[in-house]
Amino acid sequence: GAVVSQHPSRVICKSGTSVKIECRSLDFQATTMFWYRQFPKKSLMLMATSNEGSKATYEQGVEKDKFLINHASLTLSTLTVTSAHPEDSSFYICSARSTRAYEQYFGPGTRLTVT
Amino acid sequence: SQELEQSPQSLIVQEGKNLTINCTSSKTLYGLYWYKQKYGEGLIFLMMLQKGGEEKSHEKITAKLDEKKQQSSLHITASQPSHAGIYLCGADNTNAGKSTFGDGTTLTVKP
């Protein structure tokens, strides 16, 4: 099946610094990628929709200046958490939809810890 | 917006037992997905249902979408420890390809 990778899988950063998370579709082109955040024992919360070549669409309550999304190519989207704070610590998951298939493929997630 | 409610929230079964997880939508389902997740990892796609009355199986896991397309059930036959994890149902909103997810059901299978 289709594969989506995320890098890094785990990251620890100090408060006030910025962290970039990459999401790549390895064997298919994805015009749309999604970024989710998951809290412990909770479901996925959609943060934003990343569209190749255009600005991301953010869900209500998600600060676009804090969570910068760039979808530079059909296989890569990045999420940058700017000026991270401990409350940004979470599990971030991306997903990608193939331009041809209806299914949504998820990355393995990135565990962010802000100290 | 569409909301998905899963039940039960958690389930502990003895190995070999059958179990069912339900997912109820507040609106008509146009595409219903079942995923499995191990804590701290990504989601593994299990199956997708689109048509009312549709039923799909993969190994010992069967999922159904009811005729009215507002509820789906996931049934595991003869559960094994490898089935343990978090099961999430997800549904497509009618536009933009965005998905909504239930809160998940945590399954523990005791050997």
XYZ file of N, CA and C in Angstrom, chain A residues 64-104:
123
model
N -2.493 30.107 12.666
C -1.703 29.883 11.457
C -0.295 30.456 11.569
N -0.109 31.480 12.398
C 1.227 32.049 12.557
C 2.097 31.208 13.472
N 1.466 30.356 14.230
C 2.215 29.498 15.130
C 2.538 28.159 14.455
N 1.604 27.672 13.705
C 1.777 26.394 13.012
C 1.860 26.684 11.507
N 3.092 26.872 11.046
C 3.310 27.230 9.646
C 3.339 25.970 8.790
N 2.564 25.976 7.737
C 2.498 24.814 6.853
C 2.924 25.225 5.455
N 3.785 24.402 4.890
C 4.270 24.622 3.536
C 4.148 23.317 2.751
N 3.464 23.383 1.629
C 3.294 22.197 0.780
C 4.011 22.488 -0.530
N 5.323 22.291 -0.492
C 6.182 22.756 -1.584
C 6.109 21.896 -2.835
N 5.784 20.639 -2.665
C 5.730 19.750 -3.825
C 4.618 18.735 -3.619
N 4.402 17.906 -4.619
C 3.332 16.905 -4.539
C 3.666 15.754 -3.595
N 4.871 15.769 -3.040
C 5.249 14.684 -2.142
C 5.732 15.168 -0.781
N 5.703 16.458 -0.541
C 6.247 16.969 0.713
C 5.416 18.117 1.286
N 5.068 17.972 2.550
C 4.451 19.061 3.302
C 5.212 19.184 4.618
N 5.397 20.406 5.072
C 6.093 20.606 6.349
C 5.225 21.415 7.297
N 5.347 21.052 8.568
C 4.669 21.783 9.645
C 5.759 22.335 10.554
N 5.784 23.636 10.732
C 6.750 24.262 11.630
C 6.014 24.839 12.824
N 6.378 24.345 13.988
C 5.825 24.876 15.233
C 6.761 25.992 15.671
N 6.303 27.209 15.611
C 7.156 28.356 15.917
C 7.024 28.747 17.386
N 8.122 29.191 17.949
C 8.142 29.633 19.345
C 7.384 28.638 20.221
N 7.868 27.426 20.193
C 7.153 26.330 20.869
C 7.087 26.548 22.383
N 5.994 26.117 22.960
C 5.787 26.163 24.401
C 5.407 24.765 24.881
N 5.538 24.515 26.170
C 5.212 23.172 26.679
C 3.810 22.699 26.294
N 2.856 23.602 26.174
C 1.502 23.178 25.800
C 1.397 22.719 24.350
N 2.449 22.959 23.572
C 2.486 22.455 22.192
C 2.947 21.001 22.142
N 3.409 20.498 23.267
C 3.828 19.104 23.304
C 2.648 18.215 22.947
N 2.871 17.343 21.998
C 1.761 16.520 21.516
C 2.283 15.521 20.495
N 1.379 14.735 19.969
C 1.673 13.794 18.890
C 1.067 14.377 17.622
N 1.901 14.629 16.637
C 1.437 15.243 15.391
C 1.476 14.196 14.276
N 0.376 14.055 13.582
C 0.270 13.064 12.505
C -0.146 13.749 11.215
N 0.476 13.362 10.130
C 0.055 13.883 8.840
C -0.620 12.769 8.054
N -1.387 13.152 7.086
C -1.970 12.167 6.172
C -1.970 12.748 4.766
N -2.076 11.880 3.813
C -2.049 12.311 2.424
C -3.085 11.554 1.617
N -3.699 12.277 0.723
C -4.625 11.644 -0.213
C -3.965 11.588 -1.582
N -4.011 10.416 -2.174
C -3.500 10.270 -3.526
C -4.379 11.039 -4.498
N -3.792 11.495 -5.550
C -4.576 12.190 -6.574
C -5.529 11.230 -7.285
N -5.249 9.929 -7.162
C -6.083 8.957 -7.869
C -6.978 8.148 -6.941
N -6.475 7.855 -5.770
C -7.226 6.980 -4.879
C -8.067 7.778 -3.895
N -9.059 7.130 -3.343
C -9.954 7.781 -2.408
C -9.462 7.669 -0.979
N -8.558 6.727 -0.752
C -8.122 6.476 0.610
C -7.178 7.559 1.116
N -7.088 7.619 2.417
C -6.218 8.566 3.091
C -5.155 7.751 3.814
